[in-house]
PDB file of C-alpha atoms in Angstrom:
ATOM      1  CA  VAL F  14       2.743  -2.396   1.563  1.00 47.00           C
ATOM      2  CA  ASP F  15       3.295   1.112   2.187  1.00 54.00           C
ATOM      3  CA  HIS F  16       0.049   2.216   0.601  1.00 58.00           C
ATOM      4  CA  GLY F  17      -0.896   4.722   3.256  1.00 65.00           C
ATOM      5  CA  LYS F  18      -3.525   2.953   5.371  1.00 67.00           C
ATOM      6  CA  THR F  19      -2.494   4.667   8.589  1.00 68.00           C
ATOM      7  CA  THR F  20      -2.184   8.128   7.034  1.00 74.00           C
ATOM      8  CA  LEU F  21      -5.659   7.652   5.571  1.00 75.00           C
ATOM      9  CA  VAL F  22      -7.112   6.703   8.975  1.00 71.00           C
ATOM     10  CA  ASP F  23      -5.406   9.773  10.469  1.00 72.00           C
ATOM     11  CA  ALA F  24      -7.155  12.008   7.936  1.00 74.00           C
ATOM     12  CA  LEU F  25     -10.489  10.432   8.913  1.00 71.00           C
ATOM     13  CA  ILE F  26      -9.698  11.066  12.590  1.00 65.00           C
ATOM     14  CA  ARG F  27      -8.741  14.707  12.102  1.00 69.00           C
ATOM     15  CA  GLN F  28     -11.899  15.440  10.149  1.00 65.00           C
ATOM     16  CA  SER F  29     -14.291  13.809  12.563  1.00 62.00           C
ATOM     17  CA  GLY F  30     -13.632  16.361  15.281  1.00 57.00           C
ATOM     18  CA  VAL F  31     -11.704  14.035  17.575  1.00 53.00           C
ATOM     19  CA  PHE F  32      -9.241  16.744  18.550  1.00 46.00           C
ATOM     20  CA  ARG F  33     -10.467  19.764  20.466  1.00 42.00           C
ATOM     21  CA  ASP F  34      -8.119  22.153  18.701  1.00 49.00           C
ATOM     22  CA  THR F  35      -5.006  22.300  16.543  1.00 50.00           C
ATOM     23  CA  ALA F  36      -2.707  22.178  19.570  1.00 52.00           C
ATOM     24  CA  GLN F  37      -4.082  18.803  20.579  1.00 47.00           C
ATOM     25  CA  ALA F  38      -3.804  17.562  17.002  1.00 50.00           C
ATOM     26  CA  ASP F  39      -0.173  18.690  16.788  1.00 53.00           C
ATOM     27  CA  GLU F  40       0.647  16.949  20.036  1.00 48.00           C
ATOM     28  CA  ALA F  41      -0.693  13.669  18.653  1.00 48.00           C
ATOM     29  CA  GLY F  42       1.887  13.903  15.880  1.00 49.00           C
ATOM     30  CA  GLU F  43       1.709  12.922  12.255  1.00 48.00           C
ATOM     31  CA  ARG F  44       0.662   9.310  12.434  1.00 46.00           C
ATOM     32  CA  VAL F  45      -1.770   9.217  15.315  1.00 48.00           C
ATOM     33  CA  MET F  46      -2.463   5.506  15.030  1.00 49.00           C
ATOM     34  CA  ASP F  47       1.172   4.334  15.081  1.00 50.00           C
ATOM     35  CA  SER F  48       1.627   5.033  18.754  1.00 49.00           C
ATOM     36  CA  GLU F  49       4.255   2.409  19.616  1.00 53.00           C
ATOM     37  CA  ASP F  50       7.902   3.591  19.578  1.00 55.00           C
ATOM     38  CA  GLN F  51       8.997   0.901  17.114  1.00 50.00           C
ATOM     39  CA  GLU F  52       6.187   1.875  14.774  1.00 49.00           C
ATOM     40  CA  ARG F  53       7.067   5.555  14.818  1.00 44.00           C
ATOM     41  CA  GLU F  54      10.724   4.813  14.252  1.00 48.00           C
ATOM     42  CA  ARG F  55      10.159   2.486  11.303  1.00 46.00           C
ATOM     43  CA  GLY F  56       7.096   4.219   9.905  1.00 46.00           C
ATOM     44  CA  ILE F  57       5.127   0.979   9.812  1.00 47.00           C
ATOM     45  CA  THR F  58       2.153  -0.445  11.653  1.00 46.00           C
ATOM     46  CA  ILE F  59       2.842  -3.590  13.716  1.00 40.00           C
ATOM     47  CA  LEU F  60      -0.132  -3.897  16.057  1.00 46.00           C
ATOM     48  CA  ALA F  61      -3.733  -3.633  14.967  1.00 51.00           C
ATOM     49  CA  LYS F  62      -5.555  -0.795  16.739  1.00 61.00           C
ATOM     50  CA  ASN F  63      -9.140   0.284  17.257  1.00 67.00           C
ATOM     51  CA  LEU F  64     -10.778   3.655  17.308  1.00 70.00           C
ATOM     52  CA  ALA F  65     -14.299   4.930  16.861  1.00 76.00           C
ATOM     53  CA  VAL F  66     -15.561   8.094  15.212  1.00 76.00           C
ATOM     54  CA  MET F  67     -19.052   9.548  15.344  1.00 76.00           C
ATOM     55  CA  ARG F  68     -20.513  10.633  12.043  1.00 76.00           C
ATOM     56  CA  ASN F  69     -23.970  12.245  11.928  1.00 77.00           C
ATOM     57  CA  GLY F  70     -25.087  10.285  14.969  1.00 77.00           C
ATOM     58  CA  MET F  71     -23.661   7.017  13.671  1.00 81.00           C
ATOM     59  CA  LYS F  72     -20.738   5.298  15.333  1.00 81.00           C
ATOM     60  CA  ILE F  73     -18.101   3.922  12.956  1.00 82.00           C
ATOM     61  CA  ASN F  74     -15.526   1.588  14.500  1.00 80.00           C
ATOM     62  CA  ILE F  75     -12.267   1.690  12.538  1.00 78.00           C
ATOM     63  CA  MET F  76      -9.459  -0.826  12.919  1.00 76.00           C
ATOM     64  CA  ASP F  77      -6.070   0.023  11.470  1.00 69.00           C
ATOM     65  CA  THR F  78      -4.122  -3.109  10.528  1.00 66.00           C
ATOM     66  CA  PRO F  79      -0.524  -3.888   9.505  1.00 62.00           C
ATOM     67  CA  GLY F  80       0.249  -4.514   5.831  1.00 54.00           C
ATOM     68  CA  HIS F  81       3.396  -6.580   6.289  1.00 53.00           C
ATOM     69  CA  ALA F  82       3.026 -10.330   5.818  1.00 50.00           C
ATOM     70  CA  ASP F  83       4.901 -11.015   9.082  1.00 53.00           C
ATOM     71  CA  PHE F  84       2.068  -9.449  11.041  1.00 53.00           C
ATOM     72  CA  GLY F  85      -0.709 -11.143   9.072  1.00 55.00           C
ATOM     73  CA  GLY F  86      -2.035 -12.823  12.230  1.00 62.00           C
ATOM     74  CA  GLU F  87      -3.049  -9.416  13.570  1.00 64.00           C
ATOM     75  CA  VAL F  88      -5.151  -8.868  10.460  1.00 69.00           C
ATOM     76  CA  GLU F  89      -6.912 -12.219  10.683  1.00 69.00           C
ATOM     77  CA  ARG F  90      -7.935 -11.629  14.281  1.00 73.00           C
ATOM     78  CA  VAL F  91      -9.227  -8.151  13.575  1.00 76.00           C
ATOM     79  CA  LEU F  92     -11.438  -9.390  10.735  1.00 78.00           C
ATOM     80  CA  ASN F  93     -13.540 -11.160  13.363  1.00 77.00           C
ATOM     81  CA  MET F  94     -14.563  -7.748  14.669  1.00 79.00           C
ATOM     82  CA  ALA F  95     -15.373  -6.145  11.315  1.00 82.00           C
ATOM     83  CA  ASP F  96     -18.452  -5.978   9.068  1.00 83.00           C
ATOM     84  CA  GLY F  97     -16.534  -4.920   5.984  1.00 86.00           C
ATOM     85  CA  VAL F  98     -13.098  -3.818   4.857  1.00 86.00           C
ATOM     86  CA  LEU F  99     -11.470  -0.863   3.143  1.00 86.00           C
ATOM     87  CA  LEU F 100      -8.889  -2.205   0.718  1.00 87.00           C
ATOM     88  CA  VAL F 101      -6.300   0.544   0.359  1.00 86.00           C
ATOM     89  CA  VAL F 102      -4.219   0.397  -2.821  1.00 88.00           C
ATOM     90  CA  ASP F 103      -1.481   2.712  -4.089  1.00 88.00           C
ATOM     91  CA  SER F 104      -2.501   4.687  -7.198  1.00 89.00           C
ATOM     92  CA  VAL F 105       0.766   3.772  -8.967  1.00 89.00           C
ATOM     93  CA  GLU F 106       1.753   0.341  -7.677  1.00 88.00           C
ATOM     94  CA  GLY F 107      -1.629  -1.372  -7.571  1.00 86.00           C
ATOM     95  CA  PRO F 108      -2.190  -4.547  -5.522  1.00 87.00           C
ATOM     96  CA  LYS F 109       0.843  -6.269  -3.941  1.00 83.00           C
ATOM     97  CA  PRO F 110       1.302  -9.908  -2.814  1.00 79.00           C
ATOM     98  CA  GLN F 111       0.285  -9.026   0.751  1.00 76.00           C
ATOM     99  CA  THR F 112      -2.827  -7.313  -0.600  1.00 80.00           C
ATOM    100  CA  ARG F 113      -3.764 -10.716  -1.955  1.00 83.00           C
ATOM    101  CA  PHE F 114      -3.210 -12.444   1.397  1.00 79.00           C
ATOM    102  CA  VAL F 115      -5.405 -10.141   3.481  1.00 79.00           C
ATOM    103  CA  LEU F 116      -8.099  -9.697   0.828  1.00 86.00           C
ATOM    104  CA  ASP F 117      -8.391 -13.473   0.507  1.00 86.00           C
ATOM    105  CA  LYS F 118      -9.118 -13.720   4.253  1.00 83.00           C
ATOM    106  CA  ALA F 119     -11.780 -11.015   4.087  1.00 86.00           C
ATOM    107  CA  LEU F 120     -13.525 -12.466   1.020  1.00 89.00           C
ATOM    108  CA  LYS F 121     -13.598 -15.938   2.560  1.00 87.00           C
ATOM    109  CA  LYS F 122     -15.441 -14.450   5.537  1.00 84.00           C
ATOM    110  CA  GLY F 123     -18.023 -13.147   3.072  1.00 86.00           C
ATOM    111  CA  MET F 124     -17.205  -9.491   3.712  1.00 86.00           C
ATOM    112  CA  LYS F 125     -17.823  -6.663   1.304  1.00 88.00           C
ATOM    113  CA  ALA F 126     -14.800  -4.594   0.425  1.00 89.00           C
ATOM    114  CA  LEU F 127     -14.710  -0.918  -0.454  1.00 89.00           C
ATOM    115  CA  VAL F 128     -11.665  -0.134  -2.599  1.00 90.00           C
ATOM    116  CA  VAL F 129      -9.740   3.043  -1.825  1.00 89.00           C
ATOM    117  CA  VAL F 130      -7.208   4.123  -4.455  1.00 90.00           C
ATOM    118  CA  ASN F 131      -4.909   6.172  -2.243  1.00 87.00           C
ATOM    119  CA  LYS F 132      -2.070   8.615  -3.016  1.00 89.00           C
ATOM    120  CA  ILE F 133      -4.043   9.812  -6.034  1.00 88.00           C
ATOM    121  CA  ASP F 134      -2.011  13.052  -5.849  1.00 88.00           C
ATOM    122  CA  ARG F 135       1.118  11.240  -7.102  1.00 88.00           C
ATOM    123  CA  PRO F 136       2.198  12.587 -10.500  1.00 90.00           C
ATOM    124  CA  ALA F 137       2.431   9.075 -12.012  1.00 91.00           C
ATOM    125  CA  ALA F 138      -1.001   7.966 -10.730  1.00 89.00           C
ATOM    126  CA  ARG F 139      -2.804   5.541 -13.045  1.00 92.00           C
ATOM    127  CA  PRO F 140      -6.137   4.894 -11.358  1.00 90.00           C
ATOM    128  CA  ASP F 141      -7.847   3.000 -14.225  1.00 93.00           C
ATOM    129  CA  PHE F 142      -4.999   0.476 -14.439  1.00 93.00           C
ATOM    130  CA  VAL F 143      -5.064  -0.018 -10.652  1.00 92.00           C
ATOM    131  CA  VAL F 144      -8.834  -0.569 -10.498  1.00 93.00           C
ATOM    132  CA  ASP F 145      -8.598  -3.135 -13.337  1.00 94.00           C
ATOM    133  CA  LYS F 146      -5.841  -4.963 -11.460  1.00 93.00           C
ATOM    134  CA  VAL F 147      -7.920  -4.987  -8.271  1.00 92.00           C
ATOM    135  CA  PHE F 148     -10.893  -6.355 -10.206  1.00 93.00           C
ATOM    136  CA  ASP F 149      -8.699  -9.147 -11.623  1.00 93.00           C
ATOM    137  CA  LEU F 150      -7.510  -9.959  -8.116  1.00 92.00           C
ATOM    138  CA  PHE F 151     -11.093 -10.255  -6.801  1.00 92.00           C
ATOM    139  CA  CYS F 152     -11.925 -12.638  -9.665  1.00 92.00           C
ATOM    140  CA  GLU F 153      -8.799 -14.756  -9.084  1.00 93.00           C
ATOM    141  CA  LEU F 154      -9.674 -15.097  -5.401  1.00 92.00           C
ATOM    142  CA  GLY F 155     -13.141 -16.374  -6.293  1.00 91.00           C
ATOM    143  CA  ALA F 156     -15.135 -13.400  -4.981  1.00 89.00           C
ATOM    144  CA  SER F 157     -18.930 -13.559  -5.255  1.00 90.00           C
ATOM    145  CA  ASP F 158     -20.758 -11.342  -7.747  1.00 91.00           C
ATOM    146  CA  GLU F 159     -21.820  -9.034  -4.929  1.00 91.00           C
ATOM    147  CA  GLN F 160     -18.223  -8.718  -3.676  1.00 91.00           C
ATOM    148  CA  THR F 161     -16.838  -8.091  -7.172  1.00 91.00           C
ATOM    149  CA  ASP F 162     -19.243  -5.199  -7.637  1.00 92.00           C
ATOM    150  CA  PHE F 163     -17.173  -3.021  -5.291  1.00 91.00           C
ATOM    151  CA  ARG F 164     -17.365   0.736  -4.752  1.00 91.00           C
ATOM    152  CA  VAL F 165     -14.218   2.700  -5.556  1.00 93.00           C
ATOM    153  CA  VAL F 166     -13.209   5.898  -3.784  1.00 91.00           C
ATOM    154  CA  TYR F 167     -10.130   7.912  -4.796  1.00 92.00           C
ATOM    155  CA  ALA F 168      -8.239   9.598  -2.002  1.00 87.00           C
ATOM    156  CA  SER F 169      -5.127  11.403  -0.881  1.00 86.00           C
ATOM    157  CA  GLY F 170      -4.533  10.608   2.788  1.00 79.00           C
ATOM    158  CA  LEU F 171      -1.815  13.259   3.045  1.00 82.00           C
ATOM    159  CA  GLN F 172      -4.026  16.035   1.710  1.00 84.00           C
ATOM    160  CA  GLY F 173      -7.076  14.667   3.519  1.00 82.00           C
ATOM    161  CA  LYS F 174      -9.232  14.653   0.389  1.00 88.00           C
ATOM    162  CA  ALA F 175     -11.415  12.015  -1.268  1.00 87.00           C
ATOM    163  CA  GLY F 176     -13.774  11.776  -4.233  1.00 90.00           C
ATOM    164  CA  HIS F 177     -15.719   9.416  -6.487  1.00 91.00           C
ATOM    165  CA  GLU F 178     -13.694  10.401  -9.573  1.00 91.00           C
ATOM    166  CA  PRO F 179      -9.867  10.522  -9.712  1.00 88.00           C
ATOM    167  CA  ASP F 180      -9.813  14.059 -11.104  1.00 88.00           C
ATOM    168  CA  ASN F 181     -12.606  15.476  -8.979  1.00 88.00           C
ATOM    169  CA  LEU F 182     -11.819  15.287  -5.259  1.00 87.00           C
ATOM    170  CA  ALA F 183     -13.871  17.010  -2.578  1.00 88.00           C
ATOM    171  CA  ASP F 184     -12.039  19.237  -0.076  1.00 87.00           C
ATOM    172  CA  ASP F 185     -12.414  16.666   2.684  1.00 84.00           C
ATOM    173  CA  MET F 186     -12.996  12.945   3.364  1.00 83.00           C
ATOM    174  CA  GLU F 187     -16.782  13.231   3.239  1.00 86.00           C
ATOM    175  CA  PRO F 188     -17.130  11.016   0.100  1.00 87.00           C
ATOM    176  CA  LEU F 189     -15.232   8.227   1.866  1.00 86.00           C
ATOM    177  CA  PHE F 190     -17.390   8.450   5.008  1.00 84.00           C
ATOM    178  CA  ASP F 191     -20.512   8.364   2.814  1.00 87.00           C
ATOM    179  CA  ALA F 192     -19.250   5.354   0.878  1.00 89.00           C
ATOM    180  CA  VAL F 193     -18.542   3.456   4.118  1.00 86.00           C
ATOM    181  CA  VAL F 194     -22.048   4.110   5.433  1.00 86.00           C
ATOM    182  CA  GLU F 195     -23.692   3.237   2.104  1.00 88.00           C
ATOM    183  CA  SER F 196     -21.731   0.163   1.037  1.00 85.00           C
ATOM    184  CA  ILE F 197     -20.844  -1.623   4.281  1.00 85.00           C
ATOM    185  CA  ASP F 198     -23.760  -3.261   6.074  1.00 81.00           C
ATOM    186  CA  PRO F 199     -24.371  -2.513   9.748  1.00 80.00           C
ATOM    187  CA  PRO F 200     -23.894  -5.367  12.256  1.00 80.00           C
ATOM    188  CA  LYS F 201     -26.415  -8.218  12.072  1.00 81.00           C
ATOM    189  CA  ILE F 202     -27.842  -8.759  15.543  1.00 79.00           C
ATOM    190  CA  ASP F 203     -30.090 -11.641  16.606  1.00 81.00           C
ATOM    191  CA  SER F 204     -30.637 -10.683  20.219  1.00 78.00           C
ATOM    192  CA  VAL F 205     -29.622  -8.188  22.911  1.00 80.00           C
ATOM    193  CA  GLU F 206     -30.873 -10.303  25.859  1.00 84.00           C
ATOM    194  CA  SER F 207     -28.364 -10.703  28.680  1.00 80.00           C
ATOM    195  CA  ASP F 208     -28.568 -14.545  28.592  1.00 83.00           C
ATOM    196  CA  ASP F 209     -27.683 -14.664  24.885  1.00 85.00           C
ATOM    197  CA  LEU F 210     -24.271 -13.039  25.403  1.00 88.00           C
ATOM    198  CA  GLN F 211     -21.659 -14.270  22.908  1.00 88.00           C
ATOM    199  CA  CYS F 212     -18.487 -12.303  22.522  1.00 87.00           C
ATOM    200  CA  LEU F 213     -15.323 -13.701  20.877  1.00 87.00           C
ATOM    201  CA  ILE F 214     -12.039 -12.362  22.281  1.00 87.00           C
ATOM    202  CA  SER F 215      -9.876 -11.208  19.357  1.00 83.00           C
ATOM    203  CA  ASN F 216      -7.121  -9.258  21.038  1.00 82.00           C
ATOM    204  CA  ILE F 217      -5.488  -8.726  24.419  1.00 84.00           C
ATOM    205  CA  VAL F 218      -3.785  -5.686  25.909  1.00 83.00           C
ATOM    206  CA  TYR F 219      -1.981  -5.211  29.196  1.00 83.00           C
ATOM    207  CA  ASP F 220      -2.580  -2.352  31.569  1.00 81.00           C
ATOM    208  CA  ASN F 221      -0.171  -1.588  34.430  1.00 84.00           C
ATOM    209  CA  PHE F 222      -3.043  -1.123  36.858  1.00 85.00           C
ATOM    210  CA  LYS F 223      -5.852  -3.310  35.569  1.00 86.00           C
ATOM    211  CA  GLY F 224      -3.726  -6.236  34.306  1.00 87.00           C
ATOM    212  CA  LYS F 225      -4.734  -8.312  31.316  1.00 88.00           C
ATOM    213  CA  MET F 226      -7.639  -6.886  29.334  1.00 88.00           C
ATOM    214  CA  GLY F 227      -9.617  -8.504  26.528  1.00 88.00           C
ATOM    215  CA  ILE F 228     -10.839  -6.755  23.371  1.00 87.00           C
ATOM    216  CA  ALA F 229     -13.847  -8.295  21.680  1.00 87.00           C
ATOM    217  CA  ARG F 230     -16.892  -7.617  19.626  1.00 88.00           C
ATOM    218  CA  ILE F 231     -20.277  -8.560  21.050  1.00 89.00           C
ATOM    219  CA  THR F 232     -21.940 -10.862  18.508  1.00 88.00           C
ATOM    220  CA  ASN F 233     -25.165 -11.348  20.470  1.00 89.00           C
ATOM    221  CA  GLY F 234     -26.689 -10.319  23.761  1.00 89.00           C
ATOM    222  CA  SER F 235     -25.487  -7.661  26.168  1.00 89.00           C
ATOM    223  CA  VAL F 236     -23.055  -7.379  29.057  1.00 90.00           C
ATOM    224  CA  ARG F 237     -22.651  -5.074  32.054  1.00 88.00           C
ATOM    225  CA  ALA F 238     -19.835  -4.228  34.433  1.00 90.00           C
ATOM    226  CA  ASN F 239     -19.570  -6.556  37.481  1.00 91.00           C
ATOM    227  CA  GLN F 240     -21.675  -9.225  35.782  1.00 90.00           C
ATOM    228  CA  ALA F 241     -20.995 -12.913  36.563  1.00 89.00           C
ATOM    229  CA  VAL F 242     -19.475 -14.262  33.343  1.00 89.00           C
ATOM    230  CA  ALA F 243     -17.560 -17.258  32.025  1.00 88.00           C
ATOM    231  CA  LEU F 244     -14.897 -17.679  29.350  1.00 88.00           C
ATOM    232  CA  ALA F 245     -15.783 -20.740  27.307  1.00 87.00           C
ATOM    233  CA  ARG F 246     -14.354 -22.805  24.461  1.00 85.00           C
ATOM    234  CA  PRO F 247     -16.050 -25.773  22.797  1.00 84.00           C
ATOM    235  CA  ASP F 248     -13.408 -28.245  24.021  1.00 80.00           C
ATOM    236  CA  LYS F 249     -12.369 -26.919  27.446  1.00 83.00           C
ATOM    237  CA  ALA F 250     -13.758 -26.311  30.926  1.00 84.00           C
ATOM    238  CA  LYS F 251     -15.326 -22.885  31.557  1.00 86.00           C
ATOM    239  CA  LYS F 252     -13.311 -20.250  33.409  1.00 88.00           C
ATOM    240  CA  THR F 253     -15.698 -18.239  35.574  1.00 88.00           C
ATOM    241  CA  GLY F 254     -15.356 -14.822  37.147  1.00 88.00           C
ATOM    242  CA  ARG F 255     -16.781 -11.320  37.331  1.00 90.00           C
ATOM    243  CA  LEU F 256     -16.221  -8.590  34.789  1.00 90.00           C
ATOM    244  CA  GLY F 257     -14.389  -5.594  36.221  1.00 89.00           C
ATOM    245  CA  ASN F 258     -14.330  -2.327  34.301  1.00 90.00           C
ATOM    246  CA  LEU F 259     -16.088  -2.267  30.938  1.00 90.00           C
ATOM    247  CA  PHE F 260     -15.040   0.136  28.170  1.00 89.00           C
ATOM    248  CA  VAL F 261     -16.126   0.948  24.623  1.00 87.00           C
ATOM    249  CA  PHE F 262     -13.904   2.687  22.093  1.00 80.00           C
ATOM    250  CA  ASP F 263     -14.494   6.383  21.788  1.00 76.00           C
ATOM    251  CA  ASN F 264     -12.409   8.520  19.438  1.00 68.00           C
ATOM    252  CA  LEU F 265      -8.780   7.564  20.121  1.00 66.00           C
ATOM    253  CA  GLY F 266      -9.348   6.331  23.641  1.00 72.00           C
ATOM    254  CA  GLN F 267     -11.790   4.269  25.634  1.00 80.00           C
ATOM    255  CA  LYS F 268     -14.829   5.357  27.579  1.00 85.00           C
ATOM    256  CA  GLU F 269     -15.957   3.469  30.669  1.00 89.00           C
ATOM    257  CA  VAL F 270     -19.584   2.319  30.433  1.00 90.00           C
ATOM    258  CA  GLU F 271     -22.017   0.422  32.650  1.00 92.00           C
ATOM    259  CA  SER F 272     -23.237  -1.876  29.890  1.00 88.00           C
ATOM    260  CA  ALA F 273     -22.836  -2.621  26.174  1.00 89.00           C
ATOM    261  CA  SER F 274     -24.877  -4.644  23.691  1.00 86.00           C
ATOM    262  CA  ALA F 275     -24.463  -6.543  20.419  1.00 86.00           C
ATOM    263  CA  GLY F 276     -22.528  -4.751  17.675  1.00 84.00           C
ATOM    264  CA  GLU F 277     -20.253  -2.831  20.069  1.00 87.00           C
ATOM    265  CA  ILE F 278     -16.539  -3.490  20.368  1.00 86.00           C
ATOM    266  CA  ILE F 279     -15.626  -3.663  24.041  1.00 88.00           C
ATOM    267  CA  MET F 280     -12.543  -3.850  26.225  1.00 89.00           C
ATOM    268  CA  PHE F 281     -12.844  -5.324  29.706  1.00 91.00           C
ATOM    269  CA  ALA F 282     -10.790  -6.004  32.813  1.00 90.00           C
ATOM    270  CA  GLY F 283     -11.255  -8.388  35.742  1.00 89.00           C
ATOM    271  CA  LEU F 284     -10.601 -11.750  34.076  1.00 90.00           C
ATOM    272  CA  PRO F 285      -6.861 -12.434  34.419  1.00 89.00           C
ATOM    273  CA  ASP F 286      -6.907 -15.742  32.523  1.00 89.00           C
ATOM    274  CA  VAL F 287      -8.570 -14.407  29.370  1.00 88.00           C
ATOM    275  CA  GLU F 288      -7.094 -15.840  26.147  1.00 86.00           C
ATOM    276  CA  ILE F 289      -7.568 -14.984  22.483  1.00 85.00           C
ATOM    277  CA  GLY F 290     -10.224 -17.322  21.074  1.00 84.00           C
ATOM    278  CA  ASP F 291     -12.296 -17.548  24.276  1.00 87.00           C
ATOM    279  CA  THR F 292     -15.987 -16.649  24.109  1.00 89.00           C
ATOM    280  CA  LEU F 293     -17.400 -14.459  26.861  1.00 89.00           C
ATOM    281  CA  ILE F 294     -20.800 -15.847  27.970  1.00 86.00           C
ATOM    282  CA  THR F 295     -23.061 -15.137  30.944  1.00 86.00           C
ATOM    283  CA  ASN F 296     -22.651 -17.099  34.171  1.00 82.00           C
ATOM    284  CA  GLU F 297     -25.704 -15.778  35.991  1.00 80.00           C
ATOM    285  CA  GLN F 298     -27.741 -18.565  37.684  1.00 79.00           C
ATOM    286  CA  MET F 299     -24.571 -20.644  37.232  1.00 76.00           C
ATOM    287  CA  GLY F 300     -24.867 -20.266  33.453  1.00 71.00           C
ATOM    288  CA  ALA F 301     -28.140 -22.242  33.295  1.00 77.00           C
ATOM    289  CA  ASN F 302     -29.372 -20.309  30.241  1.00 79.00           C
ATOM    290  CA  ALA F 303     -25.985 -19.347  28.776  1.00 80.00           C
ATOM    291  CA  ALA F 304     -25.363 -19.399  25.028  1.00 82.00           C
ATOM    292  CA  GLU F 305     -22.912 -21.752  23.313  1.00 85.00           C
ATOM    293  CA  PRO F 306     -19.312 -20.580  22.756  1.00 80.00           C
ATOM    294  CA  LEU F 307     -18.342 -19.410  19.256  1.00 81.00           C
ATOM    295  CA  PRO F 308     -15.704 -21.315  17.206  1.00 79.00           C
ATOM    296  CA  PRO F 309     -12.277 -20.157  18.477  1.00 75.00           C
ATOM    297  CA  ILE F 310      -9.776 -18.240  16.340  1.00 69.00           C
ATOM    298  CA  ALA F 311      -6.715 -20.093  15.136  1.00 61.00           C
ATOM    299  CA  VAL F 312      -3.785 -17.807  15.981  1.00 55.00           C
TER     300      VAL F 312
END
């Protein structure tokens, strides 16, 4: 499923002014997102990763996911943090069995997909055939009418170009950024009140100094550093504690913040017994007005 997802994300990164200068870009290497040694060696993505780019005052969170079926669990977890998906398909090969697996998950969550026909610079590219095949796949998977009416963008991740027609690419990725903003809905938010905090933990990372850190998207409410919080599940006792450092994703790294509200993807320290599938809720006034936990993720 070597259809170039990571190379495509790299092109988006380079063109959003993440790097100060060419020297910094060169240091990051070819595939910026595949930062683990195993990934660089094999040229594949194993762990899902987050980054955020600013575009005309709008923050776009991007999550790069693995394409191999063995790492499908990473994809499922990440979908809980997304509002829509970019389905990247090779301009010659078309959809593969794994494409089916991950698309099925996204459609069942009711997400809209934006189809990117990548590697359009290949001499044997056959974009019309590929788009027809993708359409057939959507129909087979029982997509809704709205989902089947997908936008298509043609791109070459290597050249860093994209366009709305296969034979008419712009000089940069602008058409792809525009398509993302136009065809994927922004987060739906019911409340940003502190008591309404609901935040489902979808991933965990370890830090040598801060210990176990959770990555999650805030569904409702808001959270601040050093707040009294609890980790809850529908069927288990609450685990209470205080949030330590709070970060949001910023370009390729994280930025420490005092508070964050619904729609943001956060990373936090200070709760050593955090597990994937827990919901972060408030525990102020002993959690008297806390929200209910969200349904946990099956990993």
